Amino acid sequence: MAIIVDHLNYIYGQDTEQAVHALQDINLQIPDGQFIGIIGHTGSGKSTLMQHLNGLLKATSGTIYYNGQDIYDEDYKLKDLRSHVGLVFQYPEHQLFEADVFSDVCFGPKNLGLSKKDAELRAFEALRKVGFPEELFYTSPFDLSGGQKRRVAIAGVLAMKPDVLILDEPTAGLDPKGREDILGMVKSLQRESGMTILLVSHSMDDVAEYVDRILVMDHGRIAFDDIPRNVFSHVEELEEMHLAAPQVTYILRDLEKAGIDVDENATTVEEAASTILQAFGIK
Amino acid sequence: MDIVKARNLVFEYIRRDEEGNVEGISTAVDHVSLQIAQGDFVAILGHNGSGKSTLAKHLNAILYPTEGTVWVDGKDTSAEENLWAVRQNVGMVFQNPDNQIIGQVVEEDVGFGPENLGVPTKEIWERVEESLRAVGMYEYRKHSPNRLSGGQKQRVSIAGVLAMHPKCIVLDEPTAMLDPSGRKEVIRAVRGLNDVEGITVILITHYMEEVIHANKIFVMDGGKLVMEGTPREIFSQVERLKELRLDVPQVTLLAHELRKKGLPIPEGILERKELVEALRGLK
C-alpha cells in the first residue's frame, strides 16, 4: 500500500467566523500503479486533498501514511515526500521561467541536490518520456504551443522521478488532439513506468476513457470510490453534485428506455458501440 | 445586415529574440474573409495556435489588421474615430473568470461598463438589473464575486458585457475552466441571449458539444478559414476534423462508429435524441 489517508480533516481559518470544513473524514487507500480520476464540482475539495498528498497543506486532524510512514511524524522529511509525490498544478506552463526548455526541466533535479550531469540526464529522460521533440530542447519555453508548454511543465515534475504523479486538470484549455496526446502520454507513464497517477478532471468523457478508478468529491467528502462504470451508474446523484455521466452513458439509458436492450453502464464510445452492435446482432 | 464583416484580413506579428532583434515574422491570421449576420450564433473552432483568438481580438479593435479590413456594424475598426462605437457594439468574454471581475459586489461589477460609457445613474441600475436577470444571476446581485462558483462568475462577466448593450458578444473559451454544471449554465445563458435578446454570439471553444446549436461554424487552421458550414455539415466530416486536431461530439462519434460497422444511420447526427430515433427506426 503506497498511500493511506486516515480520517483526514482540514479546516480553513479554524479560529475565525468563516471557518470552512474543506475536507471531512477522508479515508483512502491508494495502491501502487493505479490510474485514479478525481472528479467533483469547483470547490468540492479535490485540489485541497491533492495538496495534502504531497505535504503542501497539513491536515487539521487525521494523518497520511506514505509507504507505511506517517508524514506528519516529527522525523519525517517532507522534502523527501515531495520528491516521491510530484504535483503538476493547473496551468503549469505559467510556472515555466528558464531561458530554454532544457534548463527549465533541469531545475527540479538540481534542487534535489543532484550533480549537473545527473540533473541533465534526468531532464533528458523526462523530456523523452513526454514525447518532446529534441530539436526544440534549446528554444525558449515561451515560443511553444500550449500543448508543448504543458509537456515541458510535466517533464519538469517527472525529472524529479516521482513514484506518484498528481495532475490537476492537465488538459484545461487544450484542443481535442492536445487533450488526447497528454492523457495518452500519462497513461503510458502508468503502463510503462508503473507510476501511480492521480488525475483531477472536469471532463467526464476523459475520465471514463482513461482511469481504473474514480473518486468523486462532494462538499469535502468522498461520495463515491469505485470503477468508472459503477460510479457513472449513479447519474442522478452525480447531477445533484453538479457533475454528469459521460455522454454515451446518457445515450444508452435513452436506448434502454426506448426498448433496445443494451448495457446501459458502458462509459466509453468503444464500449457503447459494441453493446449497441450486439443488440442489433452485429459483431 | 452584417454585424461583422472581414475582407482579406491578415495579421502578422514580429518575433524578437532577447536582445530585441527581429527573428522573423509570423502570420497569425492569413487572408480571412467572413460575414456574420446580426442575430446569428456562430462558433469558431480550431486547434491551439490556429489563430482563433487573434481573429476574435480584431472584432473589437484590441488588434488591428496588418492588411485587409474589418467592419463592425458597417464601421472600419482601424479608424480611430470608430473605436468607441466598435468596442461598445462588440463585447468580449475571456477564459478565466477571475481575471474579468473587478467589483467587490456583483452589481457594482456589472455597473462598471455602463458607468464608463457615461450612462446616467438611474439607467445604469436598470441595465444592471436587466443584465443580471438575463443571465440568471439577479438573486446574487449583493454577493461578493469571489464567493461565487466558476460558472456564476462567468455569468457575471457576461452580464457586465451585456450592460453595455452590445449588438454582438465574442466569448473566447468561456467554459475552459469550469466544471460540467458550470459549463452548462454558461452555454444556456449564452443561448438565451441569442434566442431571447437577439444578440449576435461568436463562441470560440474546444468543446464540440457546445456548438451543435450554432447557425454556422467556422474552422481555422494555420490562420486560415478552412471549413465553413452548419454543425451538421461540419461534424459529418469526422476524419477531416481529426486531421485538424479537432473532434466531434461523442454522440456524433458513436453514430459514425456504428455506421462504419454497417448500421444504416445518417451521417452528422448531433443530438442524443436523433441517434436514439435512428436506432429505434432500425428495430
Coordinates of C-alpha atoms in Angstrom, one line a residue:
Chain A
M1 CA 0.0 0.0 0.0
A2 CA 1.7 3.2 -1.1
I3 CA -0.6 5.8 0.3
I4 CA -3.1 5.5 3.1
V5 CA -5.2 8.5 4.1
D6 CA -6.6 8.0 7.6
H7 CA -9.6 10.1 9.0
L8 CA -8.2 13.3 7.4
N9 CA -9.9 16.6 8.2
Y10 CA -8.9 20.0 7.0
I11 CA -10.5 23.3 8.2
Y12 CA -9.6 26.6 6.7
G13 CA -9.5 29.6 9.1
Q14 CA -10.3 27.4 12.0
D15 CA -10.4 30.1 14.7
T16 CA -12.3 32.6 12.6
E17 CA -16.0 33.0 12.0
Q18 CA -15.7 31.9 8.4
A19 CA -14.2 28.5 9.2
V20 CA -14.7 26.1 6.3
H21 CA -14.5 22.4 6.7
A22 CA -12.8 21.7 3.4
L23 CA -12.1 18.0 3.9
Q24 CA -14.2 15.8 6.1
D25 CA -13.1 12.5 7.4
I26 CA -11.3 11.3 4.3
N27 CA -10.3 7.6 4.3
L28 CA -8.5 6.3 1.3
Q29 CA -6.1 3.6 0.1
I30 CA -4.0 4.2 -3.0
P31 CA -2.1 1.1 -4.1
D32 CA 1.0 1.4 -6.4
G33 CA 0.5 1.8 -10.1
Q34 CA -3.2 2.7 -10.2
F35 CA -4.6 5.4 -12.5
I36 CA -7.2 7.2 -10.4
G37 CA -9.5 10.0 -11.6
I38 CA -10.8 12.6 -9.2
I39 CA -13.9 14.5 -10.1
G40 CA -16.0 17.0 -8.2
H41 CA -17.5 20.4 -8.8
T42 CA -15.5 23.6 -8.2
G43 CA -14.8 23.9 -4.5
S44 CA -15.6 20.3 -3.7
G45 CA -12.1 19.8 -2.1
K46 CA -10.3 18.0 -4.9
S47 CA -7.3 20.3 -5.1
T48 CA -7.2 20.6 -1.3
L49 CA -6.9 16.8 -1.0
M50 CA -4.2 16.6 -3.6
Q51 CA -2.2 19.3 -1.9
H52 CA -2.3 17.2 1.3
L53 CA -0.9 14.2 -0.5
N54 CA 2.4 15.9 -1.2
G55 CA 2.5 17.8 2.1
L56 CA 1.8 21.3 0.8
L57 CA -1.1 21.5 3.3
K58 CA -1.1 20.0 6.7
A59 CA -4.3 18.3 8.0
T60 CA -6.2 19.7 10.9
S61 CA -6.6 16.2 12.2
G62 CA -6.0 12.6 10.9
T63 CA -2.9 11.5 9.0
I64 CA -1.4 10.2 5.8
Y65 CA 0.9 7.3 5.6
Y66 CA 3.3 7.2 2.7
N67 CA 4.8 3.7 2.3
G68 CA 4.0 2.9 5.9
Q69 CA 5.4 6.1 7.3
D70 CA 3.3 8.8 9.0
I71 CA 4.2 12.0 7.0
Y72 CA 3.3 14.2 10.0
D73 CA 5.8 12.4 12.2
E74 CA 8.4 14.8 13.6
D75 CA 11.3 12.9 12.0
Y76 CA 9.7 12.6 8.6
K77 CA 11.2 14.8 5.9
L78 CA 8.5 16.4 3.8
K79 CA 11.2 17.3 1.2
D80 CA 11.6 13.5 0.5
L81 CA 7.8 13.1 0.2
R82 CA 7.8 15.9 -2.4
S83 CA 10.3 14.1 -4.5
H84 CA 8.2 10.9 -4.4
V85 CA 4.9 12.6 -5.0
G86 CA 5.0 15.0 -7.9
L87 CA 2.3 17.6 -8.3
V88 CA 1.5 19.3 -11.6
F89 CA -0.7 22.3 -10.9
Q90 CA -3.4 23.8 -13.1
Y91 CA -1.9 25.8 -16.0
P92 CA 1.6 24.6 -15.1
E93 CA 3.1 26.4 -18.1
H94 CA 2.6 29.6 -16.0
Q95 CA 5.4 28.3 -13.9
L96 CA 8.0 27.9 -16.7
F97 CA 10.7 30.5 -16.2
E98 CA 14.1 29.5 -17.6
A99 CA 15.6 30.8 -20.8
D100 CA 15.3 27.4 -22.6
V101 CA 13.3 24.2 -22.2
F102 CA 16.2 22.0 -21.1
S103 CA 17.3 24.3 -18.2
D104 CA 13.7 24.6 -17.1
V105 CA 13.4 20.8 -16.7
C106 CA 16.8 20.6 -15.0
F107 CA 15.7 23.0 -12.3
G108 CA 13.8 20.4 -10.2
P109 CA 16.5 17.7 -10.1
K110 CA 19.2 20.3 -9.4
N111 CA 17.1 21.5 -6.5
L112 CA 17.1 17.9 -5.1
G113 CA 20.9 18.3 -4.8
L114 CA 21.8 16.2 -7.9
S115 CA 25.0 17.0 -9.8
K116 CA 24.8 18.9 -13.0
K117 CA 25.4 15.8 -15.1
D118 CA 22.8 13.7 -13.2
A119 CA 20.3 16.5 -13.4
E120 CA 20.8 16.8 -17.2
L121 CA 20.4 13.1 -17.6
R122 CA 17.1 13.1 -15.8
A123 CA 15.9 16.1 -17.7
F124 CA 16.8 14.4 -21.0
E125 CA 14.9 11.2 -19.9
A126 CA 11.9 13.2 -18.7
L127 CA 11.6 15.2 -21.9
R128 CA 11.8 12.0 -23.9
K129 CA 9.1 10.4 -21.8
V130 CA 6.7 13.2 -22.5
G131 CA 7.5 12.9 -26.2
F132 CA 9.0 16.4 -26.5
P133 CA 11.0 16.8 -29.8
E134 CA 14.8 17.0 -29.3
E135 CA 15.3 19.8 -31.8
L136 CA 13.2 22.1 -29.5
F137 CA 15.2 21.5 -26.3
Y138 CA 17.0 24.8 -26.5
T139 CA 14.2 27.1 -27.6
S140 CA 12.5 29.4 -25.1
P141 CA 9.5 27.8 -23.4
F142 CA 7.5 30.9 -24.3
D143 CA 7.7 30.2 -28.0
L144 CA 6.0 26.8 -27.7
S145 CA 2.4 26.0 -28.3
G146 CA 0.0 25.4 -25.3
G147 CA 0.3 21.6 -25.5
Q148 CA 4.0 21.6 -25.8
K149 CA 4.4 24.1 -22.9
R150 CA 2.4 21.7 -20.8
R151 CA 4.5 18.8 -21.7
V152 CA 7.6 20.7 -20.6
A153 CA 6.0 21.6 -17.3
I154 CA 5.1 17.9 -16.8
A155 CA 8.6 16.9 -17.7
G156 CA 9.9 19.3 -15.0
V157 CA 8.0 17.3 -12.4
L158 CA 8.9 13.9 -14.0
A159 CA 12.6 14.8 -13.8
M160 CA 12.3 14.5 -10.0
K161 CA 11.5 10.8 -10.6
P162 CA 8.3 10.7 -8.6
D163 CA 6.5 7.4 -7.8
V164 CA 3.2 9.2 -7.7
L165 CA 2.2 11.8 -10.2
I166 CA -0.7 14.2 -9.4
L167 CA -2.1 16.2 -12.3
D168 CA -4.6 19.0 -11.6
E169 CA -6.7 19.4 -14.8
P170 CA -3.8 18.9 -17.1
T171 CA -5.9 19.3 -20.2
A172 CA -7.8 22.6 -19.4
G173 CA -7.7 24.9 -22.4
L174 CA -6.1 22.4 -24.8
D175 CA -7.6 21.4 -28.2
P176 CA -9.1 17.9 -28.5
K177 CA -5.9 16.4 -30.1
G178 CA -3.8 18.1 -27.4
R179 CA -6.0 16.6 -24.7
E180 CA -5.7 13.1 -26.2
D181 CA -1.9 13.4 -26.6
I182 CA -1.4 14.5 -22.9
L183 CA -3.7 11.8 -21.5
G184 CA -2.3 9.1 -23.7
M185 CA 1.2 10.1 -22.6
V186 CA 0.1 10.0 -18.9
K187 CA -1.4 6.6 -19.5
S188 CA 1.8 5.3 -20.9
L189 CA 3.7 6.6 -17.9
Q190 CA 1.5 4.5 -15.8
R191 CA 1.8 1.4 -18.0
E192 CA 5.5 1.5 -18.7
S193 CA 6.9 3.0 -15.5
G194 CA 4.3 1.7 -13.1
M195 CA 3.7 5.2 -11.8
T196 CA 0.6 5.9 -9.7
I197 CA -1.4 8.6 -11.4
L198 CA -4.0 10.9 -9.8
L199 CA -5.8 12.9 -12.4
V200 CA -8.1 15.7 -11.4
S201 CA -10.5 16.5 -14.2
H202 CA -13.7 18.2 -15.2
S203 CA -14.2 16.1 -18.3
M204 CA -16.3 13.0 -17.6
D205 CA -15.6 11.7 -21.0
D206 CA -11.8 11.8 -20.5
V207 CA -12.0 10.2 -17.1
A208 CA -14.2 7.4 -18.4
E209 CA -11.8 6.7 -21.2
Y210 CA -8.5 6.5 -19.2
V211 CA -8.8 5.7 -15.5
D212 CA -9.1 2.5 -13.5
R213 CA -10.9 4.0 -10.5
I214 CA -12.8 7.2 -9.8
L215 CA -13.0 9.2 -6.6
V216 CA -16.0 11.6 -6.5
M217 CA -15.6 14.5 -4.1
D218 CA -18.6 16.5 -2.9
H219 CA -18.5 19.1 -0.1
G220 CA -15.2 17.9 1.2
R221 CA -16.2 14.2 1.4
I222 CA -15.7 11.3 -0.8
A223 CA -19.1 10.5 -2.3
F224 CA -18.1 7.5 -4.5
D225 CA -14.9 5.5 -4.8
D226 CA -15.3 2.8 -7.5
I227 CA -14.5 1.7 -11.0
P228 CA -15.9 4.1 -13.7
R229 CA -18.9 2.0 -14.8
N230 CA -20.2 1.7 -11.2
V231 CA -19.6 5.4 -10.5
F232 CA -21.3 6.6 -13.6
S233 CA -24.4 4.4 -13.0
H234 CA -25.3 7.0 -10.3
V235 CA -26.3 9.5 -12.9
E236 CA -28.9 11.3 -10.7
E237 CA -26.7 11.6 -7.7
L238 CA -23.8 12.9 -9.9
E239 CA -26.0 15.6 -11.4
E240 CA -27.1 16.7 -7.9
M241 CA -23.3 17.1 -7.2
H242 CA -23.1 19.4 -10.3
L243 CA -21.4 16.6 -12.3
A244 CA -22.6 14.4 -15.1
A245 CA -22.0 11.0 -16.7
P246 CA -20.2 10.6 -20.0
Q247 CA -22.5 11.4 -22.9
V248 CA -22.6 7.8 -24.2
T249 CA -24.0 6.7 -20.9
Y250 CA -27.0 9.0 -21.4
I251 CA -27.5 7.7 -24.9
L252 CA -27.5 4.1 -23.7
R253 CA -30.0 4.9 -20.9
D254 CA -32.3 6.5 -23.6
L255 CA -31.9 3.4 -25.8
E256 CA -32.8 1.2 -22.9
K257 CA -35.9 3.3 -22.2
A258 CA -36.8 3.0 -25.9
G259 CA -36.9 -0.7 -25.5
I260 CA -33.5 -1.6 -27.1
D261 CA -31.6 -4.0 -24.9
V262 CA -28.1 -2.5 -24.3
D263 CA -25.6 -2.4 -21.4
E264 CA -26.6 1.0 -20.0
N265 CA -23.5 1.3 -17.8
A266 CA -20.9 1.4 -20.7
T267 CA -18.9 4.6 -20.3
T268 CA -16.7 4.9 -23.5
V269 CA -17.6 5.2 -27.1
E270 CA -16.0 1.9 -27.8
E271 CA -18.0 0.0 -25.2
A272 CA -21.2 1.8 -26.2
A273 CA -20.6 0.9 -29.9
S274 CA -20.1 -2.7 -29.0
T275 CA -23.1 -3.1 -26.9
I276 CA -25.4 -1.4 -29.5
L277 CA -24.0 -3.6 -32.3
Q278 CA -24.7 -6.6 -30.1
A279 CA -28.2 -5.5 -29.6
F280 CA -28.6 -5.4 -33.4
G281 CA -26.9 -8.7 -33.8
I282 CA -23.7 -7.4 -35.5
K283 CA -20.3 -8.4 -34.2
Chain B
M1 CA -27.4 43.4 -42.2
D2 CA -23.9 42.0 -41.3
I3 CA -22.8 42.9 -37.8
V4 CA -19.2 41.7 -38.5
K5 CA -17.5 41.6 -41.9
A6 CA -13.9 40.9 -42.6
R7 CA -12.2 41.1 -46.0
N8 CA -8.8 39.7 -46.7
L9 CA -7.8 40.1 -43.0
V10 CA -4.1 39.5 -42.4
F11 CA -2.4 39.8 -39.0
E12 CA 1.3 39.5 -38.7
Y13 CA 3.4 39.8 -35.7
I14 CA 7.2 40.2 -35.4
R15 CA 9.1 37.7 -33.3
R16 CA 12.1 39.1 -31.5
D17 CA 15.0 37.4 -29.6
E18 CA 16.1 38.5 -26.1
E19 CA 18.1 41.5 -27.5
G20 CA 15.1 42.7 -29.4
N21 CA 16.5 41.7 -32.8
V22 CA 13.9 40.6 -35.3
E23 CA 13.9 36.8 -35.7
G24 CA 11.1 36.6 -38.1
I25 CA 7.5 37.4 -39.0
S26 CA 4.6 35.1 -38.2
T27 CA 1.2 35.3 -39.8
A28 CA -1.4 34.6 -37.2
V29 CA -4.4 35.4 -39.4
D30 CA -4.0 34.7 -43.1
H31 CA -6.4 36.3 -45.6
V32 CA -9.6 35.6 -43.8
S33 CA -12.9 36.9 -45.3
L34 CA -16.1 36.3 -43.5
Q35 CA -19.5 37.8 -42.8
I36 CA -21.7 37.3 -39.7
A37 CA -25.3 38.4 -39.8
Q38 CA -27.0 40.3 -36.9
G39 CA -28.6 37.7 -34.6
D40 CA -26.5 34.7 -35.7
F41 CA -25.0 32.2 -33.4
V42 CA -21.6 31.5 -34.8
A43 CA -18.9 29.2 -33.5
I44 CA -15.2 29.3 -34.3
L45 CA -13.2 26.0 -33.9
G46 CA -9.5 25.3 -34.4
H47 CA -6.6 23.8 -32.6
N48 CA -4.4 25.8 -30.2
G49 CA -2.4 28.3 -32.2
S50 CA -4.7 28.2 -35.2
G51 CA -5.5 31.9 -35.0
K52 CA -9.0 31.9 -33.4
S53 CA -8.2 34.2 -30.6
T54 CA -6.2 36.6 -32.8
L55 CA -9.1 36.8 -35.1
A56 CA -11.5 37.4 -32.2
K57 CA -9.4 40.3 -31.0
H58 CA -9.9 42.0 -34.3
L59 CA -13.6 42.1 -33.7
N60 CA -13.5 44.7 -31.0
A61 CA -10.3 46.5 -32.0
I62 CA -7.9 45.1 -29.5
L63 CA -5.8 44.2 -32.6
Y64 CA -5.8 46.0 -35.9
P65 CA -5.4 44.3 -39.3
T66 CA -1.9 44.3 -40.9
E67 CA -3.7 44.0 -44.2
G68 CA -7.4 43.9 -45.2
T69 CA -10.3 45.4 -43.3
V70 CA -12.7 44.5 -40.6
W71 CA -16.1 46.3 -40.3
V72 CA -18.3 46.2 -37.2
D73 CA -21.8 47.3 -37.8
G74 CA -20.5 48.9 -41.0
K75 CA -17.7 50.8 -39.3
D76 CA -14.0 50.2 -40.1
T77 CA -12.3 49.0 -36.9
S78 CA -9.0 50.5 -37.8
A79 CA -10.3 54.1 -38.0
E80 CA -9.7 55.8 -34.6
E81 CA -12.9 57.7 -34.6
N82 CA -14.8 54.4 -34.7
L83 CA -13.0 52.9 -31.6
W84 CA -15.7 53.6 -29.0
A85 CA -18.6 52.6 -31.3
V86 CA -16.8 49.3 -32.1
R87 CA -16.0 48.4 -28.5
Q88 CA -19.5 49.2 -27.4
N89 CA -21.0 47.1 -30.2
V90 CA -18.8 44.0 -29.6
G91 CA -18.2 42.8 -26.1
M92 CA -15.7 40.2 -25.2
V93 CA -15.7 37.5 -22.5
F94 CA -12.5 35.6 -21.8
Q95 CA -11.5 32.2 -20.4
N96 CA -10.5 33.0 -16.8
P97 CA -13.4 34.2 -14.7
D98 CA -11.1 35.6 -12.0
N99 CA -9.4 38.0 -14.4
Q100 CA -12.5 39.7 -15.5
I101 CA -14.3 40.7 -12.3
I102 CA -13.2 43.9 -10.6
G103 CA -16.1 44.9 -8.4
Q104 CA -16.4 44.0 -4.7
V105 CA -20.1 43.3 -5.2
V106 CA -21.7 41.7 -8.2
E107 CA -24.0 44.6 -9.1
E108 CA -21.1 47.1 -8.9
D109 CA -19.1 45.0 -11.2
V110 CA -21.8 44.8 -13.8
G111 CA -22.4 48.6 -13.5
F112 CA -18.8 49.4 -14.3
G113 CA -19.1 49.2 -18.1
P114 CA -22.1 51.4 -18.5
E115 CA -20.7 53.9 -15.9
N116 CA -17.6 54.1 -18.0
L117 CA -19.8 54.9 -21.0
G118 CA -21.2 57.8 -19.2
V119 CA -24.7 56.3 -18.8
P120 CA -26.9 58.3 -16.3
T121 CA -27.0 56.6 -12.9
K122 CA -30.7 55.7 -13.0
E123 CA -30.3 53.9 -16.3
I124 CA -27.1 52.2 -15.0
W125 CA -29.2 50.5 -12.3
E126 CA -31.8 49.5 -14.9
R127 CA -29.2 48.0 -17.1
V128 CA -27.6 46.1 -14.2
E129 CA -30.9 44.6 -13.2
E130 CA -31.9 43.5 -16.7
S131 CA -28.4 42.1 -17.5
L132 CA -28.3 40.1 -14.3
R133 CA -31.8 38.8 -14.9
A134 CA -30.8 37.8 -18.4
V135 CA -28.0 35.5 -17.2
G136 CA -30.0 34.3 -14.1
M137 CA -27.8 36.0 -11.5
Y138 CA -30.2 38.6 -10.2
E139 CA -30.5 36.9 -6.8
Y140 CA -26.8 37.2 -6.4
R141 CA -26.6 41.0 -7.0
K142 CA -25.5 41.8 -3.5
H143 CA -23.0 39.0 -3.2
S144 CA -19.2 39.2 -3.3
P145 CA -18.0 37.8 -6.6
N146 CA -15.2 35.8 -5.0
R147 CA -17.7 33.6 -3.2
L148 CA -19.3 32.5 -6.5
S149 CA -18.7 29.3 -8.4
G150 CA -16.8 29.5 -11.7
G151 CA -20.0 29.2 -13.8
Q152 CA -21.6 32.0 -11.8
K153 CA -18.6 34.2 -12.1
Q154 CA -18.6 33.8 -15.9
R155 CA -22.3 34.7 -16.0
V156 CA -21.5 37.8 -14.1
S157 CA -18.8 38.6 -16.6
I158 CA -21.3 38.1 -19.4
A159 CA -23.8 40.4 -17.6
G160 CA -21.0 43.0 -17.3
V161 CA -20.7 42.9 -21.1
L162 CA -24.5 42.9 -21.6
A163 CA -24.9 46.0 -19.6
M164 CA -23.0 47.9 -22.3
H165 CA -25.8 47.0 -24.7
P166 CA -23.6 45.4 -27.3
K167 CA -25.0 44.0 -30.6
C168 CA -22.6 41.2 -30.5
I169 CA -20.7 39.2 -27.8
V170 CA -17.5 37.3 -28.5
L171 CA -16.7 34.5 -26.0
D172 CA -13.2 33.1 -26.1
E173 CA -13.3 29.7 -24.4
P174 CA -15.6 30.8 -21.7
T175 CA -16.0 27.3 -20.3
A176 CA -12.5 26.0 -20.4
M177 CA -12.0 26.3 -16.6
L178 CA -15.5 25.2 -15.5
D179 CA -17.0 22.0 -14.1
P180 CA -19.8 20.3 -16.1
S181 CA -22.6 22.2 -14.5
G182 CA -20.8 25.5 -14.8
R183 CA -20.3 24.8 -18.5
K184 CA -24.0 24.0 -18.9
E185 CA -25.0 27.2 -17.0
V186 CA -22.8 29.4 -19.2
I187 CA -23.9 27.8 -22.5
R188 CA -27.5 28.0 -21.5
A189 CA -27.1 31.7 -20.6
V190 CA -25.4 32.4 -23.9
R191 CA -28.1 30.6 -26.0
G192 CA -30.7 32.6 -24.1
L193 CA -29.0 35.9 -25.1
N194 CA -29.1 34.8 -28.7
D195 CA -32.6 33.4 -28.7
V196 CA -34.4 35.9 -26.5
E197 CA -32.4 39.1 -26.8
G198 CA -31.3 38.5 -30.4
I199 CA -27.7 39.3 -29.6
T200 CA -25.2 38.0 -32.1
V201 CA -22.9 35.4 -30.4
I202 CA -19.5 34.4 -31.6
L203 CA -18.3 31.4 -29.5
I204 CA -14.8 30.1 -29.5
T205 CA -14.4 26.7 -27.8
H206 CA -12.7 23.4 -27.7
Y207 CA -15.8 21.6 -26.6
M208 CA -17.6 20.3 -29.7
E209 CA -20.9 19.7 -27.8
E210 CA -21.3 23.4 -27.1
V211 CA -21.6 24.4 -30.7
I212 CA -24.2 22.0 -32.1
H213 CA -26.9 24.7 -31.9
A214 CA -24.9 27.3 -33.8
N215 CA -26.2 28.6 -37.1
K216 CA -22.8 28.4 -38.5
I217 CA -19.3 27.0 -37.7
F218 CA -16.0 28.4 -39.0
V219 CA -13.0 26.1 -38.6
M220 CA -9.5 27.7 -38.6
D221 CA -6.1 26.1 -39.3
G222 CA -2.8 27.9 -39.7
G223 CA -4.5 31.3 -39.6
K224 CA -6.8 30.4 -42.5
L225 CA -10.5 29.6 -42.6
V226 CA -10.5 26.0 -43.8
M227 CA -14.1 24.9 -43.2
E228 CA -17.4 26.8 -43.0
G229 CA -20.9 25.3 -42.7
T230 CA -23.7 24.3 -40.4
P231 CA -22.9 22.0 -37.5
R232 CA -24.3 19.0 -39.4
E233 CA -22.2 19.7 -42.4
I234 CA -19.0 20.2 -40.4
F235 CA -19.4 17.3 -38.0
S236 CA -20.2 14.8 -40.7
Q237 CA -16.5 15.1 -41.7
V238 CA -15.1 13.2 -38.7
E239 CA -11.8 12.2 -40.4
R240 CA -11.2 15.7 -41.7
L241 CA -11.7 17.2 -38.3
K242 CA -9.3 14.7 -36.7
E243 CA -6.7 15.9 -39.2
L244 CA -7.3 19.4 -37.9
R245 CA -6.6 18.2 -34.3
L246 CA -10.3 18.6 -33.6
D247 CA -13.1 16.2 -32.7
V248 CA -16.8 15.7 -33.0
P249 CA -19.4 15.4 -30.2
Q250 CA -19.4 12.0 -28.6
V251 CA -22.9 11.3 -30.0
T252 CA -21.6 12.0 -33.5
L253 CA -18.6 9.8 -33.0
L254 CA -20.7 6.9 -31.7
A255 CA -23.0 7.2 -34.7
H256 CA -20.0 7.3 -37.0
E257 CA -18.6 4.2 -35.5
L258 CA -21.9 2.3 -35.7
R259 CA -22.2 3.4 -39.4
K260 CA -18.7 2.1 -40.2
K261 CA -19.8 -1.3 -38.7
G262 CA -22.7 -1.4 -41.0
L263 CA -25.7 0.1 -39.2
P264 CA -27.5 2.4 -41.7
I265 CA -27.5 5.6 -39.6
P266 CA -27.3 9.0 -41.3
E267 CA -24.0 11.0 -41.0
G268 CA -23.8 14.1 -38.9
I269 CA -26.0 13.1 -36.0
L270 CA -25.6 15.8 -33.4
E271 CA -28.1 15.1 -30.6
R272 CA -28.9 12.2 -28.4
K273 CA -32.5 12.0 -29.4
E274 CA -31.6 11.9 -33.1
L275 CA -29.4 8.8 -32.5
V276 CA -32.0 7.1 -30.4
E277 CA -34.7 7.8 -33.0
A278 CA -32.4 6.5 -35.8
L279 CA -31.7 3.3 -33.9
R280 CA -35.3 2.8 -33.0
G281 CA -36.2 3.0 -36.6
L282 CA -33.9 0.1 -37.3
K283 CA -35.5 -2.3 -34.8

